[in-house]
PDB file of C-alpha atoms in Angstrom:
ATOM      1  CA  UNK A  30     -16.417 -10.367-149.843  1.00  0.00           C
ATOM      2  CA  UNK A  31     -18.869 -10.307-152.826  1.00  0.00           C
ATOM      3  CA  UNK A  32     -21.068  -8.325-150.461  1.00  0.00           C
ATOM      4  CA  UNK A  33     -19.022  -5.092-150.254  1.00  0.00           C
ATOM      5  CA  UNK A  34     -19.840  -2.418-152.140  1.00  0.00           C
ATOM      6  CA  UNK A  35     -17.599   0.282-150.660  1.00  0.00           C
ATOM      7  CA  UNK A  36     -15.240   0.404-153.692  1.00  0.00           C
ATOM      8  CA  UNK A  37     -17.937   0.361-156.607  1.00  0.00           C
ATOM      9  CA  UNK A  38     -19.549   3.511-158.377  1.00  0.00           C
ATOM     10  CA  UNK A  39     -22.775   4.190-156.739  1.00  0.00           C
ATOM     11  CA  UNK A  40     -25.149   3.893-159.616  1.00  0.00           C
ATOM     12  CA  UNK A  41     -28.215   6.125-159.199  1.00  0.00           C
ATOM     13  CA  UNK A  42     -29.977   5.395-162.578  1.00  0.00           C
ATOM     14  CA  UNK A  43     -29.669   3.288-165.594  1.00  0.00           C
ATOM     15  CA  UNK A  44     -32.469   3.633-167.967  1.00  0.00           C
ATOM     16  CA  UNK A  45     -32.894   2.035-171.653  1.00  0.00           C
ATOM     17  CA  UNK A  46     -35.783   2.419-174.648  1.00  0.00           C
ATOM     18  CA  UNK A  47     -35.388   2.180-178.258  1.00  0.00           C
ATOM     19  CA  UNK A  48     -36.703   3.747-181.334  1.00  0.00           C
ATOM     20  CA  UNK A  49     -38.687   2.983-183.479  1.00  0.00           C
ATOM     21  CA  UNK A  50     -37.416   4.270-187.332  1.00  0.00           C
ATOM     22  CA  UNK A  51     -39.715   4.669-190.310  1.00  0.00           C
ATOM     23  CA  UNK A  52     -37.846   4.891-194.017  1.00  0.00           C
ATOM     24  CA  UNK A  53     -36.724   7.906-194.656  1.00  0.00           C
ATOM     25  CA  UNK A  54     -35.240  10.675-192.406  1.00  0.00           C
ATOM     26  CA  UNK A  55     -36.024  10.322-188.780  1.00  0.00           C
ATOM     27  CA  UNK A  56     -35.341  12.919-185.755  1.00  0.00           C
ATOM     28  CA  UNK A  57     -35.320  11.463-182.339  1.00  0.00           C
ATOM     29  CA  UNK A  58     -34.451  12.144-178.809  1.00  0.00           C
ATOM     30  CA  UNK A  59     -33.943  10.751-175.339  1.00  0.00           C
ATOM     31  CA  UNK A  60     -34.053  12.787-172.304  1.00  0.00           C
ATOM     32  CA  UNK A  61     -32.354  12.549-168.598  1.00  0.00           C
ATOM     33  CA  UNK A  62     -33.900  13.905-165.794  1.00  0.00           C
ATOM     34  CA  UNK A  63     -31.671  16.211-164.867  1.00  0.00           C
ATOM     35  CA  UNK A  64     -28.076  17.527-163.281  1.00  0.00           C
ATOM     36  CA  UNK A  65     -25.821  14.527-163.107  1.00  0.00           C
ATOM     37  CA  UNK A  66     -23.096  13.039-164.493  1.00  0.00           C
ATOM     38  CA  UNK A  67     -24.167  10.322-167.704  1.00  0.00           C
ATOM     39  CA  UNK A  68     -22.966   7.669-169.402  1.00  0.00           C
ATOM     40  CA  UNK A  69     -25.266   7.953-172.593  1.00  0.00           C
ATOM     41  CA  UNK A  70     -25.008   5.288-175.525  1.00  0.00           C
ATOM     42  CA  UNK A  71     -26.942   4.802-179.088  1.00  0.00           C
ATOM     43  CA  UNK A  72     -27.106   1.459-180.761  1.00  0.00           C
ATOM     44  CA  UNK A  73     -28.453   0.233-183.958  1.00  0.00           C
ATOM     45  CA  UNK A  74     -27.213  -3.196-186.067  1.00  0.00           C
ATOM     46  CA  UNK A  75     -29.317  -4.292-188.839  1.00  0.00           C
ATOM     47  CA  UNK A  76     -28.406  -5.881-192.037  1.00  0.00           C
ATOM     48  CA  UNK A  77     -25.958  -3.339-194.032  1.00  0.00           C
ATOM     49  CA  UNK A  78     -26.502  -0.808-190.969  1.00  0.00           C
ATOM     50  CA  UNK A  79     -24.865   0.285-187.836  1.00  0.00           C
ATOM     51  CA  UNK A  80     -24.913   3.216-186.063  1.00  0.00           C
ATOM     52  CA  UNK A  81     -23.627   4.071-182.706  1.00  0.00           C
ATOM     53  CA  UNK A  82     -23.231   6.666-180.430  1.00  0.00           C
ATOM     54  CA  UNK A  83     -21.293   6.985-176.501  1.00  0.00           C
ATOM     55  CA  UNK A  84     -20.583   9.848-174.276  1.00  0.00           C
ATOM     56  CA  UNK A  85     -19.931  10.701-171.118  1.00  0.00           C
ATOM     57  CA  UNK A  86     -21.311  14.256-169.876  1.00  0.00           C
ATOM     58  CA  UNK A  87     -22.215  16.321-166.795  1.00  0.00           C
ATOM     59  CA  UNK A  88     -25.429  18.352-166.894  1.00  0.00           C
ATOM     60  CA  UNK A  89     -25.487  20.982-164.460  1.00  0.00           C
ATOM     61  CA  UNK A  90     -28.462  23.020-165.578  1.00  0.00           C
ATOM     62  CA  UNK A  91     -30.940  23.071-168.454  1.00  0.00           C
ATOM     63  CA  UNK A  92     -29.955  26.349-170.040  1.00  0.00           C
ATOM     64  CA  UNK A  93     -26.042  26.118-170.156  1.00  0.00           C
ATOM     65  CA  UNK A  94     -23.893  23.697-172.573  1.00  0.00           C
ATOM     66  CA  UNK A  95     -23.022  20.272-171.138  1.00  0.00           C
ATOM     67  CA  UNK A  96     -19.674  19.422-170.424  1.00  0.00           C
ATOM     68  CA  UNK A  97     -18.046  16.236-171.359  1.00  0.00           C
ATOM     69  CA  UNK A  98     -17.486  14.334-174.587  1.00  0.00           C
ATOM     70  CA  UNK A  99     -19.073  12.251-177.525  1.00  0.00           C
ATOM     71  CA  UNK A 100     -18.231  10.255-180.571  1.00  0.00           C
ATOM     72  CA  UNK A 101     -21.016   8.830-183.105  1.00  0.00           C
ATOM     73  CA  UNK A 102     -20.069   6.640-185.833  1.00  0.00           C
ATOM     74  CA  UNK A 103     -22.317   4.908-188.707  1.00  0.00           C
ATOM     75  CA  UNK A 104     -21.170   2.154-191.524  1.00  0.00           C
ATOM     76  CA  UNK A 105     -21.081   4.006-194.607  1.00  0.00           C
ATOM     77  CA  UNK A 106     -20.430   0.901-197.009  1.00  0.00           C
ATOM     78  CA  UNK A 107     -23.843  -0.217-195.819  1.00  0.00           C
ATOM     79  CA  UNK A 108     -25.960   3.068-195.656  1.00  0.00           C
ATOM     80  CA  UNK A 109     -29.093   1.218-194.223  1.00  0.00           C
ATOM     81  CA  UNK A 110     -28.767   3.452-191.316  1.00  0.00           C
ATOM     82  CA  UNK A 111     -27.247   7.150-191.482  1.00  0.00           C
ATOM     83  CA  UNK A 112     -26.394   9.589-188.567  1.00  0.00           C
ATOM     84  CA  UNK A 113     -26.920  12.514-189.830  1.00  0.00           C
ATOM     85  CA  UNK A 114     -26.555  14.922-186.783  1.00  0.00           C
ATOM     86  CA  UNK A 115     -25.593  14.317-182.875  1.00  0.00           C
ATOM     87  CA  UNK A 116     -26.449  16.199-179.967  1.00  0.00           C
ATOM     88  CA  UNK A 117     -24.463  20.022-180.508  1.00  0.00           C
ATOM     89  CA  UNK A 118     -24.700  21.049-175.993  1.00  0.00           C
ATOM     90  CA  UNK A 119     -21.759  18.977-175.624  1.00  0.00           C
ATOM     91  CA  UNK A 120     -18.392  20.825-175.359  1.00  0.00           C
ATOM     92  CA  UNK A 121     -15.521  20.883-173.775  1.00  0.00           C
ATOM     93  CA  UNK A 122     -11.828  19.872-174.652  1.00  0.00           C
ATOM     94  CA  UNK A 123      -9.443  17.117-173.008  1.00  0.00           C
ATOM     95  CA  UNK A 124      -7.637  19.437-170.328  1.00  0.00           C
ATOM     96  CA  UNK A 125      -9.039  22.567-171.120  1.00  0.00           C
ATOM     97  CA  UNK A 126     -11.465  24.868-169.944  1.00  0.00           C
ATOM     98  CA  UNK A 127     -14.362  26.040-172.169  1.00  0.00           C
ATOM     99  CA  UNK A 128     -16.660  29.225-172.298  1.00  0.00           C
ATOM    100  CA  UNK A 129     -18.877  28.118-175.170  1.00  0.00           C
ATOM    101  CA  UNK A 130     -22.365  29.292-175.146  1.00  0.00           C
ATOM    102  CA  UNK A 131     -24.760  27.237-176.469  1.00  0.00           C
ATOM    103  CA  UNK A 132     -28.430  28.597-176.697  1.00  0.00           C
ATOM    104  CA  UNK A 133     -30.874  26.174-174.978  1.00  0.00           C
ATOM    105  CA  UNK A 134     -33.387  25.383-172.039  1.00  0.00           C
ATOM    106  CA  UNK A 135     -33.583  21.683-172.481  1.00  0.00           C
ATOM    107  CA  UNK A 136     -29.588  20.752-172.269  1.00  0.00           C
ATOM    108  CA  UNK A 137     -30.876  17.631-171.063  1.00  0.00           C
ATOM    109  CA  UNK A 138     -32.688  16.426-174.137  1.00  0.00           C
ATOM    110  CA  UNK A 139     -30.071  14.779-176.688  1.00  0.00           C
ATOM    111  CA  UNK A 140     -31.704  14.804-180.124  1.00  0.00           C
ATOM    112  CA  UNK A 141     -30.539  12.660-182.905  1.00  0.00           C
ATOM    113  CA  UNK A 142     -30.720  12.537-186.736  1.00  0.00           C
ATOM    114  CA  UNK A 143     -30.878   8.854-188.115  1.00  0.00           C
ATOM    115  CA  UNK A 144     -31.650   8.475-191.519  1.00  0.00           C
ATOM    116  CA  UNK A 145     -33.050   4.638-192.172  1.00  0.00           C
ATOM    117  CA  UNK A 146     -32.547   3.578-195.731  1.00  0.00           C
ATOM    118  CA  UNK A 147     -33.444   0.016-195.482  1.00  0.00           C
ATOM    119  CA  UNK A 148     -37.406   0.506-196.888  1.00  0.00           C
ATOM    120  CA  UNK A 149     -38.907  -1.385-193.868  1.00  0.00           C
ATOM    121  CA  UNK A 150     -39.212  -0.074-190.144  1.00  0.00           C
ATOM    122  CA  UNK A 151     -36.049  -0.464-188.079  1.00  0.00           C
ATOM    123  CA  UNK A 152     -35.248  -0.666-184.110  1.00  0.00           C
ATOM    124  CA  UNK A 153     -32.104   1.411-182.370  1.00  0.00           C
ATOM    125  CA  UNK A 154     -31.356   0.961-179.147  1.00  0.00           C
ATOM    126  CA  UNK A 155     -30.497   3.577-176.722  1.00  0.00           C
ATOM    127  CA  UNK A 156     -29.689   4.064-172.949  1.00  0.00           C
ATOM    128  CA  UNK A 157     -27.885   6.261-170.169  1.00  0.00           C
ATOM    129  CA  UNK A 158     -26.639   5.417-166.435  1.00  0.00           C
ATOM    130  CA  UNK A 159     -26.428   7.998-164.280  1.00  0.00           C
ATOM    131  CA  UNK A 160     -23.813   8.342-161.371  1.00  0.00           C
TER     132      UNK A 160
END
């Protein structure tokens, strides 16, 4: 039946914003409320510029690494939009167990570095579903 839910993922949360870039060199962040297991994503397209960003992560507390993985990616050839830096509390290895420290208290903020080279403002997208 299309009414039965008992074999979907129970989705608690799904939340999206953007930013807002100026020229130049921008830092920016999004934030999820708290332990939980995340799908997280980053998405910019302009003219000459793409950058995107996608992991998957558990948060278990605010002051400990997270655990779970992420890829970012940006079009070079264009260079209207850079990423310059991606979240550094995610760790872990495909089938492995980790014991990596990383010094924090706000695990659950995921701070960006997106250079925007086109000269004018420029919107990227962002969201995260939690389940």
């Amino acid at each position: 039946s299309y009414n039965d839910l008992t074999n979907k993922p129970n989705i608690v949360e799904k939340t999206t914003g953007s930013w807002t870039l100026a020229a130049g060199a921008n830092t920016v962040s999004l934030t999820v409320p708290g332990p939980g297991t995340y799908s997280i994503w980053v998405n910019g397209n302009i003219p000459n510029g793409i950058v995107t960003y996608t992991a998957t992560v558990v948060v278990t507390n605010t002051n400990v690494p997270v655990v779970g993985s992420s890829y970012g990616w940006y079009y070079a050839a264009g260079n209207a939009l850079v990423l310059t830096a991606i979240p550094n509390q995610v760790v872990g290895t495909a089938n492995g167990i980790s014991t990596a420290v990383v010094s924090t208290t706000t695990a659950n903020v995921f701070t960006f570095g997106i250079t925007n080279n086109s000269g004018a403002n420029q919107v990227v997208n962002w969201g995260y579903t939690k389940f």
